[in-house]
Short mmCIF file of C-alpha atoms in Angstrom, two decimals:
data_model
loop_
_atom_site.label_atom_id
_atom_site.label_comp_id
_atom_site.label_asym_id
_atom_site.label_seq_id
_atom_site.Cartn_x
_atom_site.Cartn_y
_atom_site.Cartn_z
CA UNK A 299 2.88 15.97 40.23
CA UNK A 300 5.77 18.42 40.03
CA UNK A 301 4.50 19.65 36.69
CA UNK A 302 1.03 20.24 38.17
CA UNK A 303 2.53 22.15 41.07
CA UNK A 304 4.58 24.27 38.66
CA UNK A 305 1.52 25.13 36.55
CA UNK A 306 -0.51 25.91 39.67
CA UNK A 307 2.28 28.20 40.84
CA UNK A 308 2.32 30.07 37.53
CA UNK A 309 -1.46 30.51 37.61
CA UNK A 310 -1.31 31.73 41.22
CA UNK A 311 1.48 34.19 40.36
CA UNK A 312 -0.50 35.53 37.39
CA UNK A 313 -3.56 36.00 39.58
CA UNK A 314 -1.52 37.84 42.22
CA UNK A 315 0.02 40.12 39.60
CA UNK A 316 -3.40 40.86 38.14
CA UNK A 317 -4.87 41.71 41.54
CA UNK A 318 -1.84 43.85 42.34
CA UNK A 319 -2.16 45.75 39.06
CA UNK A 320 -5.83 46.47 39.73
CA UNK A 321 -5.06 47.58 43.27
CA UNK A 322 -2.33 49.92 42.02
CA UNK A 323 -4.60 51.69 39.52
CA UNK A 324 -5.43 55.21 40.56
CA UNK A 325 -9.14 55.82 41.18
CA UNK A 326 -10.96 57.67 38.42
CA UNK A 327 -11.49 61.38 38.81
CA UNK A 328 -15.04 62.68 38.81
CA UNK A 329 -14.54 64.12 35.34
CA UNK A 330 -13.42 60.71 34.06
CA UNK A 331 -16.57 59.21 35.55
CA UNK A 332 -18.63 61.81 33.69
CA UNK A 333 -16.76 60.95 30.45
CA UNK A 334 -17.64 57.29 30.91
CA UNK A 335 -21.36 58.06 30.60
CA UNK A 336 -21.61 60.20 27.45
CA UNK A 337 -24.43 59.17 25.10
CA UNK A 338 -23.60 61.60 22.28
CA UNK A 339 -20.33 63.29 21.35
CA UNK A 340 -19.76 65.24 18.16
CA UNK A 341 -16.45 64.20 16.63
CA UNK A 342 -16.33 66.29 13.47
CA UNK A 343 -18.23 68.88 11.47
CA UNK A 344 -17.55 69.99 7.89
CA UNK A 345 -19.65 72.69 6.26
CA UNK A 346 -20.00 74.61 3.00
CA UNK A 347 -22.58 76.78 1.26
CA UNK A 348 -23.30 78.72 -1.92
CA UNK A 349 -26.32 80.52 -3.37
CA UNK A 350 -28.14 77.22 -3.90
CA UNK A 351 -27.32 74.89 -1.00
CA UNK A 352 -26.03 74.60 2.54
CA UNK A 353 -23.99 71.47 3.21
CA UNK A 354 -23.13 69.81 6.50
CA UNK A 355 -21.23 66.58 7.23
CA UNK A 356 -21.34 65.62 10.88
CA UNK A 357 -19.89 62.63 12.70
CA UNK A 358 -21.27 61.65 16.10
CA UNK A 359 -20.42 58.87 18.51
CA UNK A 360 -23.81 58.25 20.02
CA UNK A 361 -26.37 55.78 21.26
CA UNK A 362 -27.75 53.70 18.42
CA UNK A 363 -31.20 54.58 19.71
CA UNK A 364 -31.07 57.67 21.90
CA UNK A 365 -33.18 57.39 25.04
CA UNK A 366 -33.04 60.14 27.68
CA UNK A 367 -32.71 57.82 30.67
CA UNK A 368 -29.41 58.88 32.24
CA UNK A 369 -27.48 55.92 30.79
CA UNK A 370 -25.20 55.69 27.75
CA UNK A 371 -25.70 52.32 26.03
CA UNK A 372 -24.92 50.76 22.64
CA UNK A 373 -22.72 53.54 21.23
CA UNK A 374 -22.08 53.68 17.48
CA UNK A 375 -20.25 56.13 15.25
CA UNK A 376 -22.55 57.72 12.68
CA UNK A 377 -21.77 60.16 9.86
CA UNK A 378 -24.60 62.08 8.19
CA UNK A 379 -24.42 64.19 5.04
CA UNK A 380 -27.15 66.84 5.15
CA UNK A 381 -27.96 69.22 2.28
CA UNK A 382 -30.46 72.07 2.59
CA UNK A 383 -31.60 73.49 -0.78
CA UNK A 384 -32.43 77.18 -0.69
CA UNK A 385 -35.05 76.43 -3.33
CA UNK A 386 -37.55 74.20 -1.50
CA UNK A 387 -38.60 72.50 -4.73
CA UNK A 388 -35.17 70.84 -4.83
CA UNK A 389 -36.19 68.77 -1.80
CA UNK A 390 -38.07 66.52 -4.21
CA UNK A 391 -34.92 65.81 -6.24
CA UNK A 392 -32.42 62.99 -5.79
CA UNK A 393 -28.77 63.97 -6.18
CA UNK A 394 -25.67 61.91 -6.74
CA UNK A 395 -22.76 62.93 -4.55
CA UNK A 396 -19.00 62.49 -4.61
CA UNK A 397 -17.21 63.07 -1.32
CA UNK A 398 -13.49 63.41 -1.91
CA UNK A 399 -10.84 63.30 0.78
CA UNK A 400 -7.07 63.50 0.79
CA UNK A 401 -6.87 59.70 0.42
CA UNK A 402 -9.92 58.38 -1.42
CA UNK A 403 -13.42 59.36 -2.45
CA UNK A 404 -16.90 57.98 -1.81
CA UNK A 405 -19.96 58.16 -4.04
CA UNK A 406 -23.66 57.67 -3.46
CA UNK A 407 -27.06 59.31 -3.68
CA UNK A 408 -28.94 61.64 -1.34
CA UNK A 409 -32.69 62.30 -1.13
CA UNK A 410 -35.26 63.99 1.09
CA UNK A 411 -35.15 63.06 4.77
CA UNK A 412 -38.14 61.67 6.67
CA UNK A 413 -38.78 65.10 8.19
CA UNK A 414 -38.78 66.61 4.70
CA UNK A 415 -36.69 69.68 5.58
CA UNK A 416 -33.38 68.55 4.08
CA UNK A 417 -31.68 65.94 1.91
CA UNK A 418 -29.96 63.37 4.13
CA UNK A 419 -27.91 60.21 3.83
CA UNK A 420 -25.68 58.09 6.05
CA UNK A 421 -22.06 57.79 4.98
CA UNK A 422 -20.22 54.56 5.69
CA UNK A 423 -16.46 54.01 5.52
CA UNK A 424 -15.78 57.68 6.28
CA UNK A 425 -12.32 56.81 7.61
CA UNK A 426 -11.25 55.55 4.19
CA UNK A 427 -11.23 58.99 2.57
CA UNK A 428 -9.00 60.67 5.17
CA UNK A 429 -9.69 64.37 5.61
CA UNK A 430 -12.78 65.49 3.63
CA UNK A 431 -11.87 68.14 1.04
CA UNK A 432 -14.69 68.60 -1.49
CA UNK A 433 -18.28 67.53 -2.04
CA UNK A 434 -19.83 67.42 -5.51
CA UNK A 435 -23.61 67.21 -5.99
CA UNK A 436 -24.93 66.18 -9.40
CA UNK A 437 -28.45 66.36 -10.75
CA UNK A 438 -28.62 65.47 -14.43
CA UNK A 439 -26.28 67.86 -16.24
CA UNK A 440 -26.00 70.21 -13.26
CA UNK A 441 -23.09 69.89 -10.84
CA UNK A 442 -22.33 71.84 -7.67
CA UNK A 443 -18.87 71.69 -6.08
CA UNK A 444 -18.24 72.68 -2.46
CA UNK A 445 -14.96 73.27 -0.67
CA UNK A 446 -15.50 71.83 2.79
CA UNK A 447 -14.48 73.71 5.92
CA UNK A 448 -13.43 71.86 9.05
CA UNK A 449 -15.27 73.75 11.78
CA UNK A 450 -13.38 72.06 14.61
CA UNK A 451 -10.02 73.30 13.33
CA UNK A 452 -10.61 76.65 15.08
CA UNK A 453 -12.73 75.39 17.97
CA UNK A 454 -12.16 73.55 21.21
CA UNK A 455 -13.06 69.87 20.95
CA UNK A 456 -16.23 68.29 22.25
CA UNK A 457 -14.24 66.69 25.07
CA UNK A 458 -12.90 70.11 26.07
CA UNK A 459 -16.41 71.58 25.96
CA UNK A 460 -17.58 68.73 28.19
CA UNK A 461 -14.87 69.60 30.70
CA UNK A 462 -15.89 73.28 30.66
CA UNK A 463 -19.50 72.30 31.39
CA UNK A 464 -18.41 69.84 34.09
CA UNK A 465 -16.43 72.59 35.82
CA UNK A 466 -19.43 74.93 35.54
CA UNK A 467 -21.66 72.41 37.36
CA UNK A 468 -18.84 70.82 39.35
CA UNK A 469 -20.26 71.40 42.83
CA UNK A 470 -23.55 69.74 41.92
CA UNK A 471 -21.92 66.92 39.97
CA UNK A 472 -19.30 66.12 42.61
CA UNK A 473 -21.93 66.16 45.36
CA UNK A 474 -24.12 63.76 43.37
CA UNK A 475 -21.20 61.45 42.57
CA UNK A 476 -20.23 61.32 46.24
CA UNK A 477 -23.62 59.81 47.05
CA UNK A 478 -23.87 57.69 43.87
CA UNK A 479 -26.88 59.74 42.77
CA UNK A 480 -25.43 61.28 39.60
CA UNK A 481 -27.59 59.40 37.10
CA UNK A 482 -27.05 61.68 34.13
CA UNK A 483 -25.75 60.99 30.62
CA UNK A 484 -23.63 63.55 28.79
CA UNK A 485 -24.73 65.00 25.45
CA UNK A 486 -22.30 67.17 23.45
CA UNK A 487 -23.10 68.70 20.07
CA UNK A 488 -22.35 71.79 17.99
CA UNK A 489 -25.50 73.83 17.37
CA UNK A 490 -26.30 77.01 15.51
CA UNK A 491 -29.12 79.55 15.67
CA UNK A 492 -30.26 78.49 12.24
CA UNK A 493 -30.34 75.08 10.55
CA UNK A 494 -27.69 76.08 8.04
CA UNK A 495 -23.96 76.67 7.78
CA UNK A 496 -24.40 80.44 8.01
CA UNK A 497 -25.14 80.74 11.72
CA UNK A 498 -22.72 81.15 14.60
CA UNK A 499 -21.91 77.83 16.25
CA UNK A 500 -21.84 76.95 19.95
CA UNK A 501 -21.20 73.78 21.90
CA UNK A 502 -24.34 72.51 23.58
CA UNK A 503 -23.49 70.33 26.57
CA UNK A 504 -26.16 68.68 28.66
CA UNK A 505 -26.20 66.29 31.60
CA UNK A 506 -29.50 64.46 31.17
CA UNK A 507 -31.43 62.43 33.71
CA UNK A 508 -34.57 62.29 31.58
CA UNK A 509 -36.35 64.48 29.05
CA UNK A 510 -37.57 66.91 31.71
CA UNK A 511 -34.59 66.82 34.08
CA UNK A 512 -31.29 68.10 32.69
CA UNK A 513 -28.47 70.56 33.31
CA UNK A 514 -27.21 72.29 30.18
CA UNK A 515 -24.58 74.82 29.16
CA UNK A 516 -23.92 76.75 25.97
CA UNK A 517 -20.17 77.05 25.44
CA UNK A 518 -18.42 79.46 23.08
CA UNK A 519 -16.31 77.08 20.94
CA UNK A 520 -13.63 79.67 20.23
CA UNK A 521 -13.04 80.85 23.80
CA UNK A 522 -14.35 78.03 25.99
CA UNK A 523 -16.57 80.49 27.86
CA UNK A 524 -19.97 79.43 29.19
CA UNK A 525 -22.33 81.98 27.67
CA UNK A 526 -25.49 80.61 29.27
CA UNK A 527 -26.62 77.68 31.39
CA UNK A 528 -29.78 76.16 32.74
CA UNK A 529 -30.85 73.62 35.35
CA UNK A 530 -34.17 72.13 34.37
CA UNK A 531 -35.14 69.86 37.25
CA UNK A 532 -38.32 68.06 38.09
CA UNK A 533 -40.33 69.54 40.93
CA UNK A 534 -42.76 67.69 43.13
CA UNK A 535 -46.44 68.05 42.19
#
């Protein structure tokens, strides 16, 4: 009986401590609440180009199946190697690739994407190679070697760009959060004017309710300045 009472006392104490810890936690800020509902966040971008190809390696933490419904569900981390041949006939070729980092290297093959405008492949085990350094493409006896550039090394991070956009729309977001009506998922990605490595990059940040109702900002990644913004909101018929 004494042993039972002792165990019950320990369980009760643990429960009290747990409740106390929860009660002592500071409430989340509105920005933290926004961060909790991000459906796509670019984590890295490496690029390179020469006279024959433009190369891009991008890693996103995103919904496994993106649906513009205001909710971030089933997030996965996905790395895509994309190669755009400047000679369109090369889109019908299959290349072997070697992606070398400062720790290890990965090999595989890359072929035309479903859209047919680039060569694409998913890269697994990206963490194993460390920091990407070079990419080698091989087609028969022809090899092309690219020195990869880390675009985020000189830019603010996606999380910082999200904060800039939050502050830009803060009045609207805070008002919506205060009434539990902020049903928007965050979307953060580096974009360029052209689908290549040659264009100037910007952070695109959007707070999406659905495909026709979103607030978006274009953020200069070097300065953190909002260069343009838009509120596309449904109107009653």
